[in-house]
mmCIF file of C-alpha atoms and ligand atoms in Angstrom:
data_model
loop_
_atom_site.group_PDB
_atom_site.id
_atom_site.type_symbol
_atom_site.label_atom_id
_atom_site.label_comp_id
_atom_site.label_asym_id
_atom_site.label_seq_id
_atom_site.Cartn_x
_atom_site.Cartn_y
_atom_site.Cartn_z
ATOM 1 C CA UNK A 8 -14.825 13.068 -12.618
ATOM 2 C CA UNK A 9 -15.100 9.990 -9.919
ATOM 3 C CA UNK A 10 -11.969 9.680 -7.996
ATOM 4 C CA UNK A 11 -11.409 5.667 -7.599
ATOM 5 C CA UNK A 12 -8.478 3.973 -6.018
ATOM 6 C CA UNK A 13 -7.635 0.657 -7.925
ATOM 7 C CA UNK A 14 -6.447 -2.744 -5.623
ATOM 8 C CA UNK A 15 -5.101 -5.548 -7.959
ATOM 9 C CA UNK A 16 -3.502 -8.746 -8.712
ATOM 10 C CA UNK A 17 -2.040 -8.311 -12.271
ATOM 11 C CA UNK A 18 -3.307 -11.005 -13.905
ATOM 12 C CA UNK A 19 -4.244 -10.966 -17.192
ATOM 13 C CA UNK A 20 -7.876 -9.338 -16.536
ATOM 14 C CA UNK A 21 -6.721 -6.846 -13.690
ATOM 15 C CA UNK A 22 -4.539 -5.889 -16.581
ATOM 16 C CA UNK A 23 -7.536 -5.260 -18.943
ATOM 17 C CA UNK A 24 -9.149 -3.377 -16.254
ATOM 18 C CA UNK A 25 -6.520 -1.336 -15.540
ATOM 19 C CA UNK A 26 -5.946 -0.751 -19.196
ATOM 20 C CA UNK A 27 -9.720 0.389 -19.818
ATOM 21 C CA UNK A 28 -9.535 2.707 -16.452
ATOM 22 C CA UNK A 29 -6.352 4.494 -18.166
ATOM 23 C CA UNK A 30 -8.578 5.462 -21.276
ATOM 24 C CA UNK A 31 -10.643 7.335 -19.439
ATOM 25 C CA UNK A 32 -8.861 10.498 -18.049
ATOM 26 C CA UNK A 33 -11.703 12.638 -18.340
ATOM 27 C CA UNK A 34 -14.103 10.455 -15.963
ATOM 28 C CA UNK A 35 -11.918 8.826 -14.009
ATOM 29 C CA UNK A 36 -9.140 10.448 -11.885
ATOM 30 C CA UNK A 37 -7.255 7.376 -10.326
ATOM 31 C CA UNK A 38 -5.771 8.466 -7.309
ATOM 32 C CA UNK A 39 -3.157 5.447 -6.259
ATOM 33 C CA UNK A 40 -3.045 1.832 -7.762
ATOM 34 C CA UNK A 41 -2.195 -0.709 -5.076
ATOM 35 C CA UNK A 42 -1.259 -4.428 -5.575
ATOM 36 C CA UNK A 43 -1.733 -7.336 -3.254
ATOM 37 C CA UNK A 44 -1.122 -11.262 -3.238
ATOM 38 C CA UNK A 45 -3.194 -13.310 -5.179
ATOM 39 C CA UNK A 46 -2.451 -14.590 -9.012
ATOM 40 C CA UNK A 47 1.111 -14.604 -7.976
ATOM 41 C CA UNK A 48 3.151 -13.158 -5.161
ATOM 42 C CA UNK A 49 3.228 -9.382 -4.421
ATOM 43 C CA UNK A 50 6.572 -9.290 -6.014
ATOM 44 C CA UNK A 51 4.953 -10.573 -9.024
ATOM 45 C CA UNK A 52 1.952 -8.509 -9.514
ATOM 46 C CA UNK A 53 3.481 -5.625 -8.733
ATOM 47 C CA UNK A 54 5.928 -5.925 -11.405
ATOM 48 C CA UNK A 55 3.403 -6.417 -13.600
ATOM 49 C CA UNK A 56 1.647 -3.679 -12.625
ATOM 50 C CA UNK A 57 4.712 -1.472 -13.378
ATOM 51 C CA UNK A 58 4.656 -3.029 -16.938
ATOM 52 C CA UNK A 59 1.030 -2.020 -17.317
ATOM 53 C CA UNK A 60 2.009 1.785 -15.953
ATOM 54 C CA UNK A 61 5.293 1.829 -18.211
ATOM 55 C CA UNK A 62 3.084 0.375 -21.225
ATOM 56 C CA UNK A 63 0.612 3.257 -20.995
ATOM 57 C CA UNK A 64 2.963 5.610 -19.922
ATOM 58 C CA UNK A 65 1.545 6.449 -16.823
ATOM 59 C CA UNK A 66 2.371 8.671 -14.258
ATOM 60 C CA UNK A 67 0.095 7.430 -10.968
ATOM 61 C CA UNK A 68 1.234 6.458 -8.144
ATOM 62 C CA UNK A 69 1.769 2.678 -7.023
ATOM 63 C CA UNK A 70 2.087 1.148 -4.241
ATOM 64 C CA UNK A 71 2.754 -2.420 -2.659
ATOM 65 C CA UNK A 72 0.466 -3.940 -0.345
ATOM 66 C CA UNK A 73 -0.053 -7.404 1.726
ATOM 67 C CA UNK A 74 1.630 -10.670 0.662
ATOM 68 C CA UNK A 75 -0.322 -12.747 2.593
ATOM 69 C CA UNK A 76 -3.695 -13.326 3.593
ATOM 70 C CA UNK A 77 -5.294 -12.240 7.375
ATOM 71 C CA UNK A 78 -5.170 -16.050 8.470
ATOM 72 C CA UNK A 79 -5.456 -18.234 5.609
ATOM 73 C CA UNK A 80 -1.809 -19.424 3.771
ATOM 74 C CA UNK A 81 -1.035 -17.845 0.456
ATOM 75 C CA UNK A 82 -1.486 -20.043 -2.579
ATOM 76 C CA UNK A 83 -1.260 -18.851 -5.555
ATOM 77 C CA UNK A 84 -2.995 -18.994 -9.201
ATOM 78 C CA UNK A 85 -0.128 -20.250 -11.643
ATOM 79 C CA UNK A 86 -2.268 -22.586 -13.398
ATOM 80 C CA UNK A 87 -4.029 -19.716 -15.211
ATOM 81 C CA UNK A 88 -1.785 -17.122 -15.045
ATOM 82 C CA UNK A 89 1.904 -18.607 -15.574
ATOM 83 C CA UNK A 90 4.639 -18.380 -13.092
ATOM 84 C CA UNK A 91 5.114 -14.528 -13.634
ATOM 85 C CA UNK A 92 1.259 -13.874 -12.617
ATOM 86 C CA UNK A 93 1.319 -12.395 -16.663
ATOM 87 C CA UNK A 94 2.789 -14.921 -19.048
ATOM 88 C CA UNK A 95 2.208 -14.482 -22.415
ATOM 89 C CA UNK A 96 4.044 -11.272 -23.604
ATOM 90 C CA UNK A 97 8.365 -10.197 -23.165
ATOM 91 C CA UNK A 98 7.952 -6.458 -20.823
ATOM 92 C CA UNK A 99 11.064 -4.474 -21.654
ATOM 93 C CA UNK A 100 13.134 -4.664 -18.415
ATOM 94 C CA UNK A 101 13.281 -1.117 -17.978
ATOM 95 C CA UNK A 102 9.804 -1.548 -16.853
ATOM 96 C CA UNK A 103 11.348 -2.205 -13.149
ATOM 97 C CA UNK A 104 12.315 1.742 -12.828
ATOM 98 C CA UNK A 105 8.188 2.539 -12.433
ATOM 99 C CA UNK A 106 8.428 4.099 -9.226
ATOM 100 C CA UNK A 107 7.169 2.245 -5.977
ATOM 101 C CA UNK A 108 5.959 4.294 -3.234
ATOM 102 C CA UNK A 109 7.459 3.577 0.155
ATOM 103 C CA UNK A 110 4.752 3.210 1.851
ATOM 104 C CA UNK A 111 2.596 -0.003 2.398
ATOM 105 C CA UNK A 112 -0.461 0.200 0.103
ATOM 106 C CA UNK A 113 -2.666 0.452 3.323
ATOM 107 C CA UNK A 114 -1.261 3.461 4.432
ATOM 108 C CA UNK A 115 -0.975 4.434 1.351
ATOM 109 C CA UNK A 116 -4.345 4.003 0.386
ATOM 110 C CA UNK A 117 -5.290 5.813 3.161
ATOM 111 C CA UNK A 118 -3.578 8.707 2.669
ATOM 112 C CA UNK A 119 -4.631 9.005 -1.035
ATOM 113 C CA UNK A 120 -8.459 8.311 0.220
ATOM 114 C CA UNK A 121 -8.113 11.339 2.981
ATOM 115 C CA UNK A 122 -6.539 13.994 0.759
ATOM 116 C CA UNK A 123 -9.247 13.885 -2.121
ATOM 117 C CA UNK A 124 -11.259 16.352 -2.648
ATOM 118 C CA UNK A 125 -14.693 14.191 -2.845
ATOM 119 C CA UNK A 126 -15.588 11.022 -1.800
ATOM 120 C CA UNK A 127 -13.752 7.826 -3.412
ATOM 121 C CA UNK A 128 -14.967 4.648 -4.886
ATOM 122 C CA UNK A 129 -13.071 1.595 -4.188
ATOM 123 C CA UNK A 130 -11.834 -0.765 -7.327
ATOM 124 C CA UNK A 131 -11.112 -4.127 -6.007
ATOM 125 C CA UNK A 132 -10.020 -7.144 -8.420
ATOM 126 C CA UNK A 133 -7.753 -9.428 -6.077
ATOM 127 C CA UNK A 134 -8.075 -10.925 -2.962
ATOM 128 C CA UNK A 135 -9.741 -8.209 -0.053
ATOM 129 C CA UNK A 136 -6.816 -8.438 2.423
ATOM 130 C CA UNK A 137 -4.921 -4.659 1.835
ATOM 131 C CA UNK A 138 -8.826 -3.051 1.466
ATOM 132 C CA UNK A 139 -9.976 -5.089 5.262
ATOM 133 C CA UNK A 140 -6.876 -3.642 6.824
ATOM 134 C CA UNK A 141 -7.664 -0.868 5.664
ATOM 135 C CA UNK A 142 -11.100 -0.915 7.075
ATOM 136 C CA UNK A 143 -9.907 -1.719 10.353
ATOM 137 C CA UNK A 144 -6.034 0.149 10.566
ATOM 138 C CA UNK A 145 -8.473 3.379 9.716
ATOM 139 C CA UNK A 146 -12.051 3.360 10.544
ATOM 140 C CA UNK A 147 -12.607 6.913 9.574
ATOM 141 C CA UNK A 148 -12.024 6.557 6.228
ATOM 142 C CA UNK A 149 -15.314 4.811 5.536
ATOM 143 C CA UNK A 150 -16.225 8.180 5.637
ATOM 144 C CA UNK A 151 -15.021 9.302 2.468
ATOM 145 C CA UNK A 152 -15.459 5.641 0.001
ATOM 146 C CA UNK A 153 -19.024 6.310 -1.844
ATOM 147 C CA UNK A 154 -18.531 2.509 -2.720
ATOM 148 C CA UNK A 155 -16.426 -0.557 -2.924
ATOM 149 C CA UNK A 156 -16.975 -2.182 -6.305
ATOM 150 C CA UNK A 157 -15.391 -5.796 -6.439
ATOM 151 C CA UNK A 158 -14.490 -8.489 -8.983
ATOM 152 C CA UNK A 159 -15.332 -11.729 -6.479
ATOM 153 C CA UNK A 160 -17.468 -14.086 -5.425
ATOM 154 C CA UNK A 161 -20.060 -16.336 -7.107
ATOM 155 C CA UNK A 162 -23.811 -16.763 -5.733
ATOM 156 C CA UNK A 163 -24.591 -20.124 -8.255
ATOM 157 C CA UNK A 164 -21.065 -21.738 -8.128
ATOM 158 C CA UNK A 165 -16.937 -21.455 -7.698
ATOM 159 C CA UNK A 166 -14.068 -21.728 -9.648
ATOM 160 C CA UNK A 167 -11.139 -22.829 -7.278
ATOM 161 C CA UNK A 168 -13.272 -24.912 -5.080
ATOM 162 C CA UNK A 169 -16.922 -25.811 -6.104
ATOM 163 C CA UNK A 170 -18.745 -23.299 -4.256
ATOM 164 C CA UNK A 171 -16.155 -20.809 -4.101
ATOM 165 C CA UNK A 172 -14.408 -18.005 -6.043
ATOM 166 C CA UNK A 173 -10.868 -17.797 -6.158
ATOM 167 C CA UNK A 174 -10.567 -13.821 -4.717
ATOM 168 C CA UNK A 175 -12.776 -14.511 -2.037
ATOM 169 C CA UNK A 176 -11.287 -18.002 -1.469
ATOM 170 C CA UNK A 177 -7.559 -16.377 -1.042
ATOM 171 C CA UNK A 178 -8.884 -14.785 1.582
ATOM 172 C CA UNK A 179 -12.330 -15.526 3.066
ATOM 173 C CA UNK A 180 -11.714 -13.365 6.321
ATOM 174 C CA UNK A 181 -10.998 -9.796 4.451
ATOM 175 C CA UNK A 182 -13.694 -10.268 2.893
ATOM 176 C CA UNK A 183 -15.864 -10.672 5.246
ATOM 177 C CA UNK A 184 -14.734 -7.479 6.524
ATOM 178 C CA UNK A 185 -15.359 -6.164 3.742
ATOM 179 C CA UNK A 186 -18.669 -6.991 2.800
ATOM 180 C CA UNK A 187 -20.288 -6.482 6.218
ATOM 181 C CA UNK A 188 -18.375 -3.207 6.907
ATOM 182 C CA UNK A 189 -21.826 -1.010 5.726
ATOM 183 C CA UNK A 190 -20.215 0.580 2.554
ATOM 184 C CA UNK A 191 -22.071 0.078 -0.274
ATOM 185 C CA UNK A 192 -20.903 -3.000 -2.451
ATOM 186 C CA UNK A 193 -21.187 -3.961 -5.758
ATOM 187 C CA UNK A 194 -19.660 -7.366 -6.568
ATOM 188 C CA UNK A 195 -19.006 -9.112 -10.062
ATOM 189 C CA UNK A 196 -18.827 -12.243 -8.981
ATOM 190 C CA UNK A 197 -18.260 -15.128 -11.250
ATOM 191 C CA UNK A 198 -22.435 -14.924 -12.178
ATOM 192 C CA UNK A 199 -21.704 -12.010 -14.736
ATOM 193 C CA UNK A 200 -17.944 -12.174 -15.488
ATOM 194 C CA UNK A 201 -18.698 -15.674 -17.070
ATOM 195 C CA UNK A 202 -21.019 -14.121 -19.440
ATOM 196 C CA UNK A 203 -17.965 -11.737 -20.025
ATOM 197 C CA UNK A 204 -15.762 -12.996 -22.820
ATOM 198 C CA UNK A 205 -14.634 -12.427 -25.736
ATOM 199 C CA UNK A 206 -14.268 -14.659 -28.493
ATOM 200 C CA UNK A 207 -11.436 -16.267 -30.273
ATOM 201 C CA UNK A 208 -12.761 -14.213 -33.442
ATOM 202 C CA UNK A 209 -13.156 -10.875 -31.446
ATOM 203 C CA UNK A 210 -9.401 -11.285 -29.967
ATOM 204 C CA UNK A 211 -7.908 -11.656 -33.211
ATOM 205 C CA UNK A 212 -9.032 -8.224 -34.268
ATOM 206 C CA UNK A 213 -6.236 -6.654 -31.374
ATOM 207 C CA UNK A 214 -3.653 -8.198 -33.283
ATOM 208 C CA UNK A 215 -1.169 -6.283 -35.537
ATOM 209 C CA UNK A 216 -3.489 -2.796 -34.461
ATOM 210 C CA UNK A 217 -0.924 -0.772 -31.910
ATOM 211 C CA UNK A 218 1.792 -1.041 -29.038
ATOM 212 C CA UNK A 219 -1.407 -1.375 -26.680
ATOM 213 C CA UNK A 220 -3.210 -3.957 -28.826
ATOM 214 C CA UNK A 221 -0.113 -6.076 -29.219
ATOM 215 C CA UNK A 222 0.191 -6.580 -25.150
ATOM 216 C CA UNK A 223 -3.129 -7.450 -24.909
ATOM 217 C CA UNK A 224 -3.905 -9.963 -28.021
ATOM 218 C CA UNK A 225 -0.653 -11.257 -26.315
ATOM 219 C CA UNK A 226 -2.202 -11.237 -22.748
ATOM 220 C CA UNK A 227 -5.264 -12.276 -23.381
ATOM 221 C CA UNK A 228 -4.793 -15.074 -26.215
ATOM 222 C CA UNK A 229 -1.977 -16.682 -23.216
ATOM 223 C CA UNK A 230 -5.175 -16.383 -21.087
ATOM 224 C CA UNK A 231 -7.780 -17.718 -23.649
ATOM 225 C CA UNK A 232 -5.441 -21.086 -23.962
ATOM 226 C CA UNK A 233 -5.081 -21.237 -20.533
ATOM 227 C CA UNK A 234 -9.089 -20.971 -19.771
ATOM 228 C CA UNK A 235 -9.321 -24.179 -21.761
ATOM 229 C CA UNK A 236 -8.027 -26.456 -18.977
ATOM 230 C CA UNK A 237 -11.057 -24.787 -16.928
ATOM 231 C CA UNK A 238 -13.656 -25.804 -19.725
ATOM 232 C CA UNK A 239 -13.941 -22.307 -20.858
ATOM 233 C CA UNK A 240 -14.976 -22.033 -25.098
ATOM 234 C CA UNK A 241 -14.104 -18.577 -24.215
ATOM 235 C CA UNK A 242 -12.056 -16.846 -21.793
ATOM 236 C CA UNK A 243 -14.563 -14.575 -20.006
ATOM 237 C CA UNK A 244 -11.998 -11.515 -18.889
ATOM 238 C CA UNK A 245 -13.733 -11.494 -14.713
ATOM 239 C CA UNK A 246 -11.755 -7.873 -13.729
ATOM 240 C CA UNK A 247 -12.950 -6.071 -16.046
ATOM 241 C CA UNK A 248 -16.448 -6.274 -15.658
ATOM 242 C CA UNK A 249 -15.633 -4.378 -12.363
ATOM 243 C CA UNK A 250 -14.308 -1.415 -14.049
ATOM 244 C CA UNK A 251 -16.518 -1.351 -16.949
ATOM 245 C CA UNK A 252 -19.477 -1.035 -14.435
ATOM 246 C CA UNK A 253 -17.790 1.806 -12.884
ATOM 247 C CA UNK A 254 -17.910 3.304 -16.125
ATOM 248 C CA UNK A 255 -21.018 2.656 -17.623
ATOM 249 C CA UNK A 256 -23.479 0.775 -14.879
ATOM 250 C CA UNK A 257 -26.333 0.301 -17.691
ATOM 251 C CA UNK A 258 -24.173 -2.457 -19.367
ATOM 252 C CA UNK A 259 -24.949 -4.773 -16.185
ATOM 253 C CA UNK A 260 -27.721 -5.656 -14.459
ATOM 254 C CA UNK A 261 -28.057 -7.319 -10.791
ATOM 255 C CA UNK A 262 -30.335 -7.542 -7.630
ATOM 256 C CA UNK A 263 -29.403 -6.077 -4.325
ATOM 257 C CA UNK A 264 -28.684 -8.871 -1.323
ATOM 258 C CA UNK A 265 -27.684 -8.917 1.912
ATOM 259 C CA UNK A 266 -24.057 -11.127 1.123
ATOM 260 C CA UNK A 267 -22.255 -12.630 3.890
ATOM 261 C CA UNK A 268 -18.821 -15.135 3.254
ATOM 262 C CA UNK A 269 -17.912 -18.598 4.499
ATOM 263 C CA UNK A 270 -14.556 -18.297 7.223
ATOM 264 C CA UNK A 271 -14.943 -21.790 8.581
ATOM 265 C CA UNK A 272 -13.153 -24.389 8.205
ATOM 266 C CA UNK A 273 -15.447 -26.377 5.758
ATOM 267 C CA UNK A 274 -15.746 -27.307 2.273
ATOM 268 C CA UNK A 275 -17.492 -23.813 1.523
ATOM 269 C CA UNK A 276 -14.965 -22.144 3.275
ATOM 270 C CA UNK A 277 -14.951 -18.876 1.177
ATOM 271 C CA UNK A 278 -18.117 -19.133 -0.372
ATOM 272 C CA UNK A 279 -20.277 -15.839 -0.835
ATOM 273 C CA UNK A 280 -23.600 -16.502 0.534
ATOM 274 C CA UNK A 281 -26.428 -14.118 -0.630
ATOM 275 C CA UNK A 282 -29.429 -14.087 2.134
ATOM 276 C CA UNK A 283 -32.782 -13.424 0.054
ATOM 277 C CA UNK A 284 -35.043 -13.384 3.028
ATOM 278 C CA UNK A 285 -36.912 -10.470 3.024
ATOM 279 C CA UNK A 286 -36.016 -9.880 7.017
ATOM 280 C CA UNK A 287 -36.193 -5.990 8.358
ATOM 281 C CA UNK A 288 -33.140 -6.548 9.455
ATOM 282 C CA UNK A 289 -31.361 -7.746 6.477
ATOM 283 C CA UNK A 290 -28.778 -4.862 5.170
ATOM 284 C CA UNK A 291 -28.842 -5.213 1.721
ATOM 285 C CA UNK A 292 -26.260 -3.334 0.878
ATOM 286 C CA UNK A 293 -24.457 -5.715 -2.361
ATOM 287 C CA UNK A 294 -25.248 -5.110 -5.451
ATOM 288 C CA UNK A 295 -24.381 -8.739 -6.728
ATOM 289 C CA UNK A 296 -24.440 -8.458 -10.828
ATOM 290 C CA UNK A 297 -26.022 -10.867 -12.762
ATOM 291 C CA UNK A 298 -26.024 -10.091 -16.368
ATOM 292 C CA UNK A 299 -24.156 -8.233 -19.035
ATOM 293 C CA UNK A 300 -24.751 -6.810 -22.701
ATOM 294 C CA UNK A 301 -21.472 -8.333 -23.757
ATOM 295 C CA UNK A 302 -21.646 -6.380 -26.968
ATOM 296 C CA UNK A 303 -21.549 -3.095 -25.607
ATOM 297 C CA UNK A 304 -18.763 -4.571 -22.585
ATOM 298 C CA UNK A 305 -16.660 -5.976 -25.557
ATOM 299 C CA UNK A 306 -17.214 -2.556 -27.780
ATOM 300 C CA UNK A 307 -16.139 -0.629 -24.370
ATOM 301 C CA UNK A 308 -13.158 -2.429 -24.088
ATOM 302 C CA UNK A 309 -11.649 -2.412 -27.600
ATOM 303 C CA UNK A 310 -12.737 1.161 -27.997
ATOM 304 C CA UNK A 311 -10.368 1.894 -24.999
ATOM 305 C CA UNK A 312 -7.251 -0.116 -26.514
ATOM 306 C CA UNK A 313 -8.004 1.357 -29.669
ATOM 307 C CA UNK A 314 -7.346 4.918 -27.282
ATOM 308 C CA UNK A 315 -4.527 3.857 -26.191
ATOM 309 C CA UNK A 316 -2.898 2.879 -29.357
ATOM 310 C CA UNK A 317 -3.464 6.139 -30.486
ATOM 311 C CA UNK A 318 -1.760 7.864 -27.313
ATOM 312 C CA UNK A 319 1.045 5.838 -26.942
HETATM 313 O O1 LIG B 408 -11.485 -15.551 -9.769
HETATM 314 C C1 LIG B 408 -11.414 -14.996 -10.883
HETATM 315 C C2 LIG B 408 -10.243 -14.097 -10.087
HETATM 316 O O2 LIG B 408 -8.900 -14.011 -9.555
HETATM 317 C C3 LIG B 408 -9.607 -12.783 -10.928
HETATM 318 O O3 LIG B 408 -9.629 -11.464 -10.621
HETATM 319 C C4 LIG B 408 -8.317 -13.516 -11.725
HETATM 320 O O4 LIG B 408 -7.850 -12.248 -11.923
HETATM 321 C C5 LIG B 408 -7.577 -13.927 -10.596
HETATM 322 O O5 LIG B 408 -6.868 -13.277 -9.557
HETATM 323 CA CA1 LIG B 409 -7.468 -10.397 -9.992
#
């Protein structure tokens, strides 16, 4: 059983990652879910988390975290995810009744990690603001964290700028704190996530299959169309890579590097840079995922959605 906390900014692809985690209760013990401002403002991404958890009839505790990056101005990814942050499906208004912890996510995550019966893996698929503040505010928590698996960054290219990926670009200072914390990291960056897509024909398999399939079909169809503006033929489901790695690391191959984040005000701000030199002092603590077995990645997700359909 893997104890995890999931920090996210739903987000069409965050939603798919959450569905996949919820479909594996026999191996993933989700201690708590936290939200962070990113794809949309905090209020919206938290509401979207309530939608997904309500649809899956989950009882997992939810907390909302930081609305703003540590230093930078906040710019949501409205063009990619729409005004709600998860456009494309009409959810019931009563989802707003899904309980939200009275604790801020940083305190909530500290409490959950410290009370866990074993080491905890952090999965994070939004800007790393909550995680950076957790490590800075409660440094002792590092001893209870097994690793941090993120969707973020990219060694070869960016998406929000030529060189920077959105999650890291949104809060580079937070990302630097996390990457240099000494905690083992797994980075599912654009190098691998842009290979982790579903085709239009594959998406059609979700249509009219069940209640969770219907939501996944609507959201992924929206995200698929939205991806066209960025030149994607098939829209990558970025965040799903982080959760799929947790469930089955054999889907991926990669290389361990020492990765740092650019935090200056140059046009390189938010870039993730791997030091590939063989310097003895290099703390090679980040496994950068580079390849994915796309068919097995697809099958893992579709099987998860089918399982949730049967349970809901
Ligand atoms: O660059 C892709 C990332 O930005 C994903 O996490 C997506 O949800 C958005 O947050
Ligand atoms: Ca995300």
